[in-house]
Amino acid sequence: MEKMSNTLWGLVLIIVGLIFGLNALDITNINVFFDGWWTLLIIVPCFIDLFRVGDKTGSIVGLIIGISLLLGCQDLLDFKLIWKLMIPFSLVAIGLSIILKDTFYSMMKKKNEKQNKKNSKEYTATFSSQNLDFSNETFEGCDLSAVFGGMNCNLKDASMQNDVVINISSIFGGITLYVPNDVNVKIASSSVFGGVSDHRKKKNKEADVTIYVNATCLFGGVEIK
C-alpha cells in the first residue's frame, strides 16, 4: 500500500511536468489554472492517502470536501450550501468512524483486556521530546502520549512473551514506534488531520506475538518502523 501511494505521487508529478513542458513547447494548450484548480491541492493528497495503511476517515472527509469545493467553483453546487454542511458532515463522519472502530475492534480489546490492564507504565512528551528504549527488557505494553512534542519508542530488542497493547495519543505531535521483525502489528486508530503510517518493509502476519496499537491522532501522526 505504501509503494502504491509513492507510485501515485510519482505519476502525479510526471503528469504535471509533462503538461507544463508540452504547454511551454506550444504542443498543447491545457489550462492548468482552471476555476477551482486549487481544490486539487486537497483532492489529490487525500485520494493518495487512501492507499496508505491506517485510518482513512480524515482522507475521506477531505476528499469529499475537496470535490464539493471543486463542483462549487464550477457552479455545479451552491457554495453557501457547501459551507453550511461542511462542519456538520465532518463531525458526523468522525463520529461514525469512532463508533465503527470501537465495534470492529471490540473483540480485539476484550482479548487483550488483561494485557491492557497491566499497562501501568505511562510516558508523556509535552512541549518536549523523549526517547524510550526497552532493549533487553520484558515489555508488556504501555501508554504513550505526545502533546506538542515528539517521542521515539524502541522495541527492536525487547522481549515479548505474550500479545501486548500500546495505547497512543498524538495531539499536535509525533510518535515513532520501532518494532521487532518477528512480531505482528494490528492497528486501530481514530484520526483527524493525522494518522498512523506503517513503514515496515517486512510484515510477519504469522508471528506468535502481536502488538495491538490503539492510536488517537489529532493534527498528529504515528509512524511504525
mmCIF file with all atom_site columns, C-alpha atoms in Angstrom:
data_model
loop_
_atom_site.group_PDB
_atom_site.id
_atom_site.type_symbol
_atom_site.label_atom_id
_atom_site.label_alt_id
_atom_site.label_comp_id
_atom_site.label_asym_id
_atom_site.label_entity_id
_atom_site.label_seq_id
_atom_site.pdbx_PDB_ins_code
_atom_site.Cartn_x
_atom_site.Cartn_y
_atom_site.Cartn_z
_atom_site.occupancy
_atom_site.B_iso_or_equiv
_atom_site.pdbx_formal_charge
_atom_site.auth_seq_id
_atom_site.auth_comp_id
_atom_site.auth_asym_id
_atom_site.auth_atom_id
_atom_site.pdbx_PDB_model_num
ATOM 1   C CA . MET A 1 1   ? 0.000   0.000   0.000   1.00 0.00 ? 1   MET A CA 1
ATOM 2   C CA . GLU A 1 2   ? 2.849   2.362   0.840   1.00 0.00 ? 2   GLU A CA 1
ATOM 3   C CA . LYS A 1 3   ? 4.502   1.603   -2.525  1.00 0.00 ? 3   LYS A CA 1
ATOM 4   C CA . MET A 1 4   ? 1.211   2.285   -4.292  1.00 0.00 ? 4   MET A CA 1
ATOM 5   C CA . SER A 1 5   ? 0.904   5.741   -2.702  1.00 0.00 ? 5   SER A CA 1
ATOM 6   C CA . ASN A 1 6   ? 4.509   6.564   -3.659  1.00 0.00 ? 6   ASN A CA 1
ATOM 7   C CA . THR A 1 7   ? 3.827   5.398   -7.232  1.00 0.00 ? 7   THR A CA 1
ATOM 8   C CA . LEU A 1 8   ? 0.735   7.600   -7.446  1.00 0.00 ? 8   LEU A CA 1
ATOM 9   C CA . TRP A 1 9   ? 2.693   10.635  -6.227  1.00 0.00 ? 9   TRP A CA 1
ATOM 10  C CA . GLY A 1 10  ? 5.314   9.905   -8.852  1.00 0.00 ? 10  GLY A CA 1
ATOM 11  C CA . LEU A 1 11  ? 2.672   9.684   -11.589 1.00 0.00 ? 11  LEU A CA 1
ATOM 12  C CA . VAL A 1 12  ? 1.101   12.972  -10.461 1.00 0.00 ? 12  VAL A CA 1
ATOM 13  C CA . LEU A 1 13  ? 4.443   14.787  -10.663 1.00 0.00 ? 13  LEU A CA 1
ATOM 14  C CA . ILE A 1 14  ? 5.218   13.234  -14.072 1.00 0.00 ? 14  ILE A CA 1
ATOM 15  C CA . ILE A 1 15  ? 1.825   14.244  -15.491 1.00 0.00 ? 15  ILE A CA 1
ATOM 16  C CA . VAL A 1 16  ? 2.096   17.810  -14.160 1.00 0.00 ? 16  VAL A CA 1
ATOM 17  C CA . GLY A 1 17  ? 5.639   18.079  -15.512 1.00 0.00 ? 17  GLY A CA 1
ATOM 18  C CA . LEU A 1 18  ? 4.577   16.822  -18.954 1.00 0.00 ? 18  LEU A CA 1
ATOM 19  C CA . ILE A 1 19  ? 1.673   19.271  -19.101 1.00 0.00 ? 19  ILE A CA 1
ATOM 20  C CA . PHE A 1 20  ? 3.869   22.256  -18.269 1.00 0.00 ? 20  PHE A CA 1
ATOM 21  C CA . GLY A 1 21  ? 6.536   21.046  -20.703 1.00 0.00 ? 21  GLY A CA 1
ATOM 22  C CA . LEU A 1 22  ? 4.126   20.483  -23.610 1.00 0.00 ? 22  LEU A CA 1
ATOM 23  C CA . ASN A 1 23  ? 2.475   23.854  -22.956 1.00 0.00 ? 23  ASN A CA 1
ATOM 24  C CA . ALA A 1 24  ? 5.897   25.539  -22.965 1.00 0.00 ? 24  ALA A CA 1
ATOM 25  C CA . LEU A 1 25  ? 6.662   23.966  -26.358 1.00 0.00 ? 25  LEU A CA 1
ATOM 26  C CA . ASP A 1 26  ? 3.247   25.087  -27.698 1.00 0.00 ? 26  ASP A CA 1
ATOM 27  C CA . ILE A 1 27  ? 2.378   21.446  -28.414 1.00 0.00 ? 27  ILE A CA 1
ATOM 28  C CA . THR A 1 28  ? -0.648  21.626  -26.143 1.00 0.00 ? 28  THR A CA 1
ATOM 29  C CA . ASN A 1 29  ? -2.664  24.415  -24.577 1.00 0.00 ? 29  ASN A CA 1
ATOM 30  C CA . ILE A 1 30  ? -4.014  22.835  -21.424 1.00 0.00 ? 30  ILE A CA 1
ATOM 31  C CA . ASN A 1 31  ? -5.442  25.328  -18.945 1.00 0.00 ? 31  ASN A CA 1
ATOM 32  C CA . VAL A 1 32  ? -3.832  24.247  -15.676 1.00 0.00 ? 32  VAL A CA 1
ATOM 33  C CA . PHE A 1 33  ? -5.263  27.135  -13.685 1.00 0.00 ? 33  PHE A CA 1
ATOM 34  C CA . PHE A 1 34  ? -8.938  26.475  -14.339 1.00 0.00 ? 34  PHE A CA 1
ATOM 35  C CA . ASP A 1 35  ? -11.665 27.626  -11.937 1.00 0.00 ? 35  ASP A CA 1
ATOM 36  C CA . GLY A 1 36  ? -11.118 25.756  -8.705  1.00 0.00 ? 36  GLY A CA 1
ATOM 37  C CA . TRP A 1 37  ? -7.694  24.340  -9.624  1.00 0.00 ? 37  TRP A CA 1
ATOM 38  C CA . TRP A 1 38  ? -6.577  24.934  -6.026  1.00 0.00 ? 38  TRP A CA 1
ATOM 39  C CA . THR A 1 39  ? -9.018  22.279  -4.801  1.00 0.00 ? 39  THR A CA 1
ATOM 40  C CA . LEU A 1 40  ? -6.694  19.696  -6.347  1.00 0.00 ? 40  LEU A CA 1
ATOM 41  C CA . LEU A 1 41  ? -4.279  20.535  -3.531  1.00 0.00 ? 41  LEU A CA 1
ATOM 42  C CA . ILE A 1 42  ? -6.899  18.963  -1.238  1.00 0.00 ? 42  ILE A CA 1
ATOM 43  C CA . ILE A 1 43  ? -8.266  16.246  -3.531  1.00 0.00 ? 43  ILE A CA 1
ATOM 44  C CA . VAL A 1 44  ? -5.010  14.690  -4.762  1.00 0.00 ? 44  VAL A CA 1
ATOM 45  C CA . PRO A 1 45  ? -3.279  14.234  -1.351  1.00 0.00 ? 45  PRO A CA 1
ATOM 46  C CA . CYS A 1 46  ? -6.482  12.885  0.222   1.00 0.00 ? 46  CYS A CA 1
ATOM 47  C CA . PHE A 1 47  ? -7.026  10.445  -2.644  1.00 0.00 ? 47  PHE A CA 1
ATOM 48  C CA . ILE A 1 48  ? -3.459  9.141   -2.497  1.00 0.00 ? 48  ILE A CA 1
ATOM 49  C CA . ASP A 1 49  ? -3.665  8.848   1.294   1.00 0.00 ? 49  ASP A CA 1
ATOM 50  C CA . LEU A 1 50  ? -6.472  6.285   0.829   1.00 0.00 ? 50  LEU A CA 1
ATOM 51  C CA . PHE A 1 51  ? -3.784  3.834   -0.285  1.00 0.00 ? 51  PHE A CA 1
ATOM 52  C CA . ARG A 1 52  ? -1.843  4.147   2.965   1.00 0.00 ? 52  ARG A CA 1
ATOM 53  C CA . VAL A 1 53  ? -2.228  1.853   5.963   1.00 0.00 ? 53  VAL A CA 1
ATOM 54  C CA . GLY A 1 54  ? -4.305  3.180   8.863   1.00 0.00 ? 54  GLY A CA 1
ATOM 55  C CA . ASP A 1 55  ? -7.473  5.113   9.491   1.00 0.00 ? 55  ASP A CA 1
ATOM 56  C CA . LYS A 1 56  ? -8.868  6.779   6.370   1.00 0.00 ? 56  LYS A CA 1
ATOM 57  C CA . THR A 1 57  ? -11.578 8.976   7.913   1.00 0.00 ? 57  THR A CA 1
ATOM 58  C CA . GLY A 1 58  ? -9.644  12.227  7.523   1.00 0.00 ? 58  GLY A CA 1
ATOM 59  C CA . SER A 1 59  ? -8.766  11.380  3.919   1.00 0.00 ? 59  SER A CA 1
ATOM 60  C CA . ILE A 1 60  ? -12.370 10.524  3.010   1.00 0.00 ? 60  ILE A CA 1
ATOM 61  C CA . VAL A 1 61  ? -13.706 13.694  4.644   1.00 0.00 ? 61  VAL A CA 1
ATOM 62  C CA . GLY A 1 62  ? -11.041 15.797  2.928   1.00 0.00 ? 62  GLY A CA 1
ATOM 63  C CA . LEU A 1 63  ? -11.722 14.139  -0.435  1.00 0.00 ? 63  LEU A CA 1
ATOM 64  C CA . ILE A 1 64  ? -15.471 14.822  -0.236  1.00 0.00 ? 64  ILE A CA 1
ATOM 65  C CA . ILE A 1 65  ? -14.886 18.418  0.871   1.00 0.00 ? 65  ILE A CA 1
ATOM 66  C CA . GLY A 1 66  ? -12.358 18.979  -1.917  1.00 0.00 ? 66  GLY A CA 1
ATOM 67  C CA . ILE A 1 67  ? -14.660 17.558  -4.590  1.00 0.00 ? 67  ILE A CA 1
ATOM 68  C CA . SER A 1 68  ? -17.586 19.632  -3.244  1.00 0.00 ? 68  SER A CA 1
ATOM 69  C CA . LEU A 1 69  ? -15.488 22.800  -3.407  1.00 0.00 ? 69  LEU A CA 1
ATOM 70  C CA . LEU A 1 70  ? -14.414 21.952  -6.962  1.00 0.00 ? 70  LEU A CA 1
ATOM 71  C CA . LEU A 1 71  ? -18.052 21.478  -8.006  1.00 0.00 ? 71  LEU A CA 1
ATOM 72  C CA . GLY A 1 72  ? -18.854 24.776  -6.298  1.00 0.00 ? 72  GLY A CA 1
ATOM 73  C CA . CYS A 1 73  ? -16.130 26.539  -8.278  1.00 0.00 ? 73  CYS A CA 1
ATOM 74  C CA . GLN A 1 74  ? -17.617 25.049  -11.440 1.00 0.00 ? 74  GLN A CA 1
ATOM 75  C CA . ASP A 1 75  ? -21.072 26.391  -10.453 1.00 0.00 ? 75  ASP A CA 1
ATOM 76  C CA . LEU A 1 76  ? -22.436 22.856  -10.155 1.00 0.00 ? 76  LEU A CA 1
ATOM 77  C CA . LEU A 1 77  ? -23.079 23.225  -6.420  1.00 0.00 ? 77  LEU A CA 1
ATOM 78  C CA . ASP A 1 78  ? -24.102 26.178  -4.260  1.00 0.00 ? 78  ASP A CA 1
ATOM 79  C CA . PHE A 1 79  ? -21.122 27.475  -2.259  1.00 0.00 ? 79  PHE A CA 1
ATOM 80  C CA . LYS A 1 80  ? -23.370 28.648  0.580   1.00 0.00 ? 80  LYS A CA 1
ATOM 81  C CA . LEU A 1 81  ? -24.762 25.133  0.950   1.00 0.00 ? 81  LEU A CA 1
ATOM 82  C CA . ILE A 1 82  ? -21.257 23.653  0.940   1.00 0.00 ? 82  ILE A CA 1
ATOM 83  C CA . TRP A 1 83  ? -20.060 25.914  3.773   1.00 0.00 ? 83  TRP A CA 1
ATOM 84  C CA . LYS A 1 84  ? -23.203 25.242  5.811   1.00 0.00 ? 84  LYS A CA 1
ATOM 85  C CA . LEU A 1 85  ? -22.856 21.470  5.561   1.00 0.00 ? 85  LEU A CA 1
ATOM 86  C CA . MET A 1 86  ? -19.061 21.183  5.803   1.00 0.00 ? 86  MET A CA 1
ATOM 87  C CA . ILE A 1 87  ? -18.721 21.222  9.609   1.00 0.00 ? 87  ILE A CA 1
ATOM 88  C CA . PRO A 1 88  ? -21.812 19.053  10.346  1.00 0.00 ? 88  PRO A CA 1
ATOM 89  C CA . PHE A 1 89  ? -20.700 16.491  7.758   1.00 0.00 ? 89  PHE A CA 1
ATOM 90  C CA . SER A 1 90  ? -17.162 16.356  9.179   1.00 0.00 ? 90  SER A CA 1
ATOM 91  C CA . LEU A 1 91  ? -18.446 15.850  12.728  1.00 0.00 ? 91  LEU A CA 1
ATOM 92  C CA . VAL A 1 92  ? -20.848 13.096  11.654  1.00 0.00 ? 92  VAL A CA 1
ATOM 93  C CA . ALA A 1 93  ? -18.140 11.303  9.656   1.00 0.00 ? 93  ALA A CA 1
ATOM 94  C CA . ILE A 1 94  ? -15.674 11.430  12.539  1.00 0.00 ? 94  ILE A CA 1
ATOM 95  C CA . GLY A 1 95  ? -18.348 10.246  14.993  1.00 0.00 ? 95  GLY A CA 1
ATOM 96  C CA . LEU A 1 96  ? -19.255 7.299   12.767  1.00 0.00 ? 96  LEU A CA 1
ATOM 97  C CA . SER A 1 97  ? -15.586 6.422   12.419  1.00 0.00 ? 97  SER A CA 1
ATOM 98  C CA . ILE A 1 98  ? -15.152 6.269   16.190  1.00 0.00 ? 98  ILE A CA 1
ATOM 99  C CA . ILE A 1 99  ? -18.265 4.101   16.619  1.00 0.00 ? 99  ILE A CA 1
ATOM 100 C CA . LEU A 1 100 ? -17.321 1.717   13.812  1.00 0.00 ? 100 LEU A CA 1
ATOM 101 C CA . LYS A 1 101 ? -13.751 1.466   15.043  1.00 0.00 ? 101 LYS A CA 1
ATOM 102 C CA . ASP A 1 102 ? -14.874 0.573   18.550  1.00 0.00 ? 102 ASP A CA 1
ATOM 103 C CA . THR A 1 103 ? -17.298 -2.028  17.198  1.00 0.00 ? 103 THR A CA 1
ATOM 104 C CA . PHE A 1 104 ? -14.816 -3.565  14.811  1.00 0.00 ? 104 PHE A CA 1
ATOM 105 C CA . TYR A 1 105 ? -12.093 -3.848  17.394  1.00 0.00 ? 105 TYR A CA 1
ATOM 106 C CA . SER A 1 106 ? -14.267 -4.808  20.353  1.00 0.00 ? 106 SER A CA 1
ATOM 107 C CA . MET A 1 107 ? -13.193 -8.448  20.140  1.00 0.00 ? 107 MET A CA 1
ATOM 108 C CA . MET A 1 108 ? -9.569  -7.396  19.938  1.00 0.00 ? 108 MET A CA 1
ATOM 109 C CA . LYS A 1 109 ? -9.921  -5.218  23.026  1.00 0.00 ? 109 LYS A CA 1
ATOM 110 C CA . LYS A 1 110 ? -11.642 -7.977  25.021  1.00 0.00 ? 110 LYS A CA 1
ATOM 111 C CA . LYS A 1 111 ? -8.968  -10.449 24.047  1.00 0.00 ? 111 LYS A CA 1
ATOM 112 C CA . ASN A 1 112 ? -6.273  -8.101  25.286  1.00 0.00 ? 112 ASN A CA 1
ATOM 113 C CA . GLU A 1 113 ? -8.084  -6.742  28.328  1.00 0.00 ? 113 GLU A CA 1
ATOM 114 C CA . LYS A 1 114 ? -5.715  -8.497  30.710  1.00 0.00 ? 114 LYS A CA 1
ATOM 115 C CA . GLN A 1 115 ? -2.661  -7.197  28.917  1.00 0.00 ? 115 GLN A CA 1
ATOM 116 C CA . ASN A 1 116 ? -4.126  -3.714  28.758  1.00 0.00 ? 116 ASN A CA 1
ATOM 117 C CA . LYS A 1 117 ? -4.747  -3.672  32.495  1.00 0.00 ? 117 LYS A CA 1
ATOM 118 C CA . LYS A 1 118 ? -1.094  -4.388  33.070  1.00 0.00 ? 118 LYS A CA 1
ATOM 119 C CA . ASN A 1 119 ? -0.171  -1.188  31.249  1.00 0.00 ? 119 ASN A CA 1
ATOM 120 C CA . SER A 1 120 ? 0.913   0.625   34.393  1.00 0.00 ? 120 SER A CA 1
ATOM 121 C CA . LYS A 1 121 ? 3.672   2.419   32.510  1.00 0.00 ? 121 LYS A CA 1
ATOM 122 C CA . GLU A 1 122 ? 2.756   5.786   31.035  1.00 0.00 ? 122 GLU A CA 1
ATOM 123 C CA . TYR A 1 123 ? 5.106   8.037   29.104  1.00 0.00 ? 123 TYR A CA 1
ATOM 124 C CA . THR A 1 124 ? 4.319   11.602  28.046  1.00 0.00 ? 124 THR A CA 1
ATOM 125 C CA . ALA A 1 125 ? 6.126   14.224  25.959  1.00 0.00 ? 125 ALA A CA 1
ATOM 126 C CA . THR A 1 126 ? 4.501   17.644  26.357  1.00 0.00 ? 126 THR A CA 1
ATOM 127 C CA . PHE A 1 127 ? 6.245   20.505  24.572  1.00 0.00 ? 127 PHE A CA 1
ATOM 128 C CA . SER A 1 128 ? 9.337   18.291  24.678  1.00 0.00 ? 128 SER A CA 1
ATOM 129 C CA . SER A 1 129 ? 10.879  15.144  23.221  1.00 0.00 ? 129 SER A CA 1
ATOM 130 C CA . GLN A 1 130 ? 11.518  11.750  24.772  1.00 0.00 ? 130 GLN A CA 1
ATOM 131 C CA . ASN A 1 131 ? 13.428  8.653   23.673  1.00 0.00 ? 131 ASN A CA 1
ATOM 132 C CA . LEU A 1 132 ? 12.350  5.311   25.136  1.00 0.00 ? 132 LEU A CA 1
ATOM 133 C CA . ASP A 1 133 ? 14.462  2.182   24.791  1.00 0.00 ? 133 ASP A CA 1
ATOM 134 C CA . PHE A 1 134 ? 13.160  -1.185  26.026  1.00 0.00 ? 134 PHE A CA 1
ATOM 135 C CA . SER A 1 135 ? 16.125  -3.220  24.773  1.00 0.00 ? 135 SER A CA 1
ATOM 136 C CA . ASN A 1 136 ? 16.780  -6.382  26.811  1.00 0.00 ? 136 ASN A CA 1
ATOM 137 C CA . GLU A 1 137 ? 13.644  -5.743  28.876  1.00 0.00 ? 137 GLU A CA 1
ATOM 138 C CA . THR A 1 138 ? 10.392  -7.694  29.149  1.00 0.00 ? 138 THR A CA 1
ATOM 139 C CA . PHE A 1 139 ? 7.784   -5.494  27.522  1.00 0.00 ? 139 PHE A CA 1
ATOM 140 C CA . GLU A 1 140 ? 4.115   -5.903  28.498  1.00 0.00 ? 140 GLU A CA 1
ATOM 141 C CA . GLY A 1 141 ? 2.615   -2.771  26.954  1.00 0.00 ? 141 GLY A CA 1
ATOM 142 C CA . CYS A 1 142 ? 2.391   0.926   27.793  1.00 0.00 ? 142 CYS A CA 1
ATOM 143 C CA . ASP A 1 143 ? 0.615   4.223   27.149  1.00 0.00 ? 143 ASP A CA 1
ATOM 144 C CA . LEU A 1 144 ? 2.360   6.842   25.008  1.00 0.00 ? 144 LEU A CA 1
ATOM 145 C CA . SER A 1 145 ? 1.271   10.482  24.696  1.00 0.00 ? 145 SER A CA 1
ATOM 146 C CA . ALA A 1 146 ? 2.798   13.316  22.687  1.00 0.00 ? 146 ALA A CA 1
ATOM 147 C CA . VAL A 1 147 ? 1.242   16.759  23.038  1.00 0.00 ? 147 VAL A CA 1
ATOM 148 C CA . PHE A 1 148 ? 3.077   19.402  21.006  1.00 0.00 ? 148 PHE A CA 1
ATOM 149 C CA . GLY A 1 149 ? 6.086   17.127  21.332  1.00 0.00 ? 149 GLY A CA 1
ATOM 150 C CA . GLY A 1 150 ? 7.846   14.102  19.886  1.00 0.00 ? 150 GLY A CA 1
ATOM 151 C CA . MET A 1 151 ? 8.625   10.605  21.108  1.00 0.00 ? 151 MET A CA 1
ATOM 152 C CA . ASN A 1 152 ? 10.657  7.614   19.911  1.00 0.00 ? 152 ASN A CA 1
ATOM 153 C CA . CYS A 1 153 ? 9.901   4.186   21.378  1.00 0.00 ? 153 CYS A CA 1
ATOM 154 C CA . ASN A 1 154 ? 12.391  1.437   20.564  1.00 0.00 ? 154 ASN A CA 1
ATOM 155 C CA . LEU A 1 155 ? 11.115  -2.136  20.960  1.00 0.00 ? 155 LEU A CA 1
ATOM 156 C CA . LYS A 1 156 ? 13.534  -3.726  18.478  1.00 0.00 ? 156 LYS A CA 1
ATOM 157 C CA . ASP A 1 157 ? 15.354  -5.798  21.095  1.00 0.00 ? 157 ASP A CA 1
ATOM 158 C CA . ALA A 1 158 ? 12.577  -6.017  23.692  1.00 0.00 ? 158 ALA A CA 1
ATOM 159 C CA . SER A 1 159 ? 11.343  -9.379  24.970  1.00 0.00 ? 159 SER A CA 1
ATOM 160 C CA . MET A 1 160 ? 7.615   -10.091 24.487  1.00 0.00 ? 160 MET A CA 1
ATOM 161 C CA . GLN A 1 161 ? 6.193   -13.325 25.866  1.00 0.00 ? 161 GLN A CA 1
ATOM 162 C CA . ASN A 1 162 ? 2.539   -12.563 25.032  1.00 0.00 ? 162 ASN A CA 1
ATOM 163 C CA . ASP A 1 163 ? 0.459   -10.179 22.928  1.00 0.00 ? 163 ASP A CA 1
ATOM 164 C CA . VAL A 1 164 ? 0.784   -6.572  24.093  1.00 0.00 ? 164 VAL A CA 1
ATOM 165 C CA . VAL A 1 165 ? -1.302  -3.414  23.794  1.00 0.00 ? 165 VAL A CA 1
ATOM 166 C CA . ILE A 1 166 ? 0.130   0.048   23.199  1.00 0.00 ? 166 ILE A CA 1
ATOM 167 C CA . ASN A 1 167 ? -2.273  2.972   23.617  1.00 0.00 ? 167 ASN A CA 1
ATOM 168 C CA . ILE A 1 168 ? -1.045  6.032   21.749  1.00 0.00 ? 168 ILE A CA 1
ATOM 169 C CA . SER A 1 169 ? -2.273  9.616   21.799  1.00 0.00 ? 169 SER A CA 1
ATOM 170 C CA . SER A 1 170 ? -0.680  12.122  19.429  1.00 0.00 ? 170 SER A CA 1
ATOM 171 C CA . ILE A 1 171 ? -2.007  15.681  19.603  1.00 0.00 ? 171 ILE A CA 1
ATOM 172 C CA . PHE A 1 172 ? -0.066  18.180  17.510  1.00 0.00 ? 172 PHE A CA 1
ATOM 173 C CA . GLY A 1 173 ? 2.853   15.826  17.973  1.00 0.00 ? 173 GLY A CA 1
ATOM 174 C CA . GLY A 1 174 ? 4.596   12.807  16.532  1.00 0.00 ? 174 GLY A CA 1
ATOM 175 C CA . ILE A 1 175 ? 5.433   9.333   17.832  1.00 0.00 ? 175 ILE A CA 1
ATOM 176 C CA . THR A 1 176 ? 7.723   6.809   16.150  1.00 0.00 ? 176 THR A CA 1
ATOM 177 C CA . LEU A 1 177 ? 7.444   3.174   17.189  1.00 0.00 ? 177 LEU A CA 1
ATOM 178 C CA . TYR A 1 178 ? 10.268  0.778   16.304  1.00 0.00 ? 178 TYR A CA 1
ATOM 179 C CA . VAL A 1 179 ? 9.072   -2.833  16.479  1.00 0.00 ? 179 VAL A CA 1
ATOM 180 C CA . PRO A 1 180 ? 10.873  -6.203  16.100  1.00 0.00 ? 180 PRO A CA 1
ATOM 181 C CA . ASN A 1 181 ? 10.697  -8.071  12.798  1.00 0.00 ? 181 ASN A CA 1
ATOM 182 C CA . ASP A 1 182 ? 9.311   -11.232 14.404  1.00 0.00 ? 182 ASP A CA 1
ATOM 183 C CA . VAL A 1 183 ? 6.011   -9.760  15.645  1.00 0.00 ? 183 VAL A CA 1
ATOM 184 C CA . ASN A 1 184 ? 2.691   -8.950  14.028  1.00 0.00 ? 184 ASN A CA 1
ATOM 185 C CA . VAL A 1 185 ? 1.180   -5.465  14.346  1.00 0.00 ? 185 VAL A CA 1
ATOM 186 C CA . LYS A 1 186 ? -2.525  -4.619  14.253  1.00 0.00 ? 186 LYS A CA 1
ATOM 187 C CA . ILE A 1 187 ? -3.658  -1.008  14.206  1.00 0.00 ? 187 ILE A CA 1
ATOM 188 C CA . ALA A 1 188 ? -6.878  0.655   15.365  1.00 0.00 ? 188 ALA A CA 1
ATOM 189 C CA . SER A 1 189 ? -6.903  4.431   15.001  1.00 0.00 ? 189 SER A CA 1
ATOM 190 C CA . SER A 1 190 ? -9.171  7.465   15.190  1.00 0.00 ? 190 SER A CA 1
ATOM 191 C CA . SER A 1 191 ? -7.581  10.355  13.343  1.00 0.00 ? 191 SER A CA 1
ATOM 192 C CA . VAL A 1 192 ? -8.458  13.935  12.489  1.00 0.00 ? 192 VAL A CA 1
ATOM 193 C CA . PHE A 1 193 ? -5.910  15.566  10.165  1.00 0.00 ? 193 PHE A CA 1
ATOM 194 C CA . GLY A 1 194 ? -3.351  12.944  11.096  1.00 0.00 ? 194 GLY A CA 1
ATOM 195 C CA . GLY A 1 195 ? -2.911  9.204   11.076  1.00 0.00 ? 195 GLY A CA 1
ATOM 196 C CA . VAL A 1 196 ? -0.825  6.088   11.538  1.00 0.00 ? 196 VAL A CA 1
ATOM 197 C CA . SER A 1 197 ? 1.731   5.061   8.908   1.00 0.00 ? 197 SER A CA 1
ATOM 198 C CA . ASP A 1 198 ? 3.238   1.575   8.813   1.00 0.00 ? 198 ASP A CA 1
ATOM 199 C CA . HIS A 1 199 ? 6.663   1.825   7.160   1.00 0.00 ? 199 HIS A CA 1
ATOM 200 C CA . ARG A 1 200 ? 7.848   -1.706  7.918   1.00 0.00 ? 200 ARG A CA 1
ATOM 201 C CA . LYS A 1 201 ? 9.384   -3.431  4.912   1.00 0.00 ? 201 LYS A CA 1
ATOM 202 C CA . LYS A 1 202 ? 8.673   -6.924  6.252   1.00 0.00 ? 202 LYS A CA 1
ATOM 203 C CA . LYS A 1 203 ? 5.345   -7.705  7.921   1.00 0.00 ? 203 LYS A CA 1
ATOM 204 C CA . ASN A 1 204 ? 5.138   -11.008 9.774   1.00 0.00 ? 204 ASN A CA 1
ATOM 205 C CA . LYS A 1 205 ? 1.399   -11.719 9.965   1.00 0.00 ? 205 LYS A CA 1
ATOM 206 C CA . GLU A 1 206 ? 2.007   -15.309 11.093  1.00 0.00 ? 206 GLU A CA 1
ATOM 207 C CA . ALA A 1 207 ? 4.021   -14.290 14.155  1.00 0.00 ? 207 ALA A CA 1
ATOM 208 C CA . ASP A 1 208 ? 3.210   -15.782 17.554  1.00 0.00 ? 208 ASP A CA 1
ATOM 209 C CA . VAL A 1 209 ? 3.192   -12.369 19.247  1.00 0.00 ? 209 VAL A CA 1
ATOM 210 C CA . THR A 1 210 ? 1.004   -9.443  18.172  1.00 0.00 ? 210 THR A CA 1
ATOM 211 C CA . ILE A 1 211 ? 1.362   -5.784  19.103  1.00 0.00 ? 211 ILE A CA 1
ATOM 212 C CA . TYR A 1 212 ? -2.028  -4.071  19.170  1.00 0.00 ? 212 TYR A CA 1
ATOM 213 C CA . VAL A 1 213 ? -1.705  -0.335  18.566  1.00 0.00 ? 213 VAL A CA 1
ATOM 214 C CA . ASN A 1 214 ? -4.715  1.766   19.618  1.00 0.00 ? 214 ASN A CA 1
ATOM 215 C CA . ALA A 1 215 ? -3.993  5.289   18.369  1.00 0.00 ? 215 ALA A CA 1
ATOM 216 C CA . THR A 1 216 ? -5.780  8.613   18.572  1.00 0.00 ? 216 THR A CA 1
ATOM 217 C CA . CYS A 1 217 ? -4.302  11.341  16.372  1.00 0.00 ? 217 CYS A CA 1
ATOM 218 C CA . LEU A 1 218 ? -5.392  14.977  16.323  1.00 0.00 ? 218 LEU A CA 1
ATOM 219 C CA . PHE A 1 219 ? -3.197  17.021  13.996  1.00 0.00 ? 219 PHE A CA 1
ATOM 220 C CA . GLY A 1 220 ? -0.535  14.469  14.859  1.00 0.00 ? 220 GLY A CA 1
ATOM 221 C CA . GLY A 1 221 ? 0.986   11.310  13.490  1.00 0.00 ? 221 GLY A CA 1
ATOM 222 C CA . VAL A 1 222 ? 2.316   7.891   14.429  1.00 0.00 ? 222 VAL A CA 1
ATOM 223 C CA . GLU A 1 223 ? 4.968   6.038   12.441  1.00 0.00 ? 223 GLU A CA 1
ATOM 224 C CA . ILE A 1 224 ? 5.676   2.339   12.831  1.00 0.00 ? 224 ILE A CA 1
ATOM 225 C CA . LYS A 1 225 ? 9.097   1.170   11.631  1.00 0.00 ? 225 LYS A CA 1
#
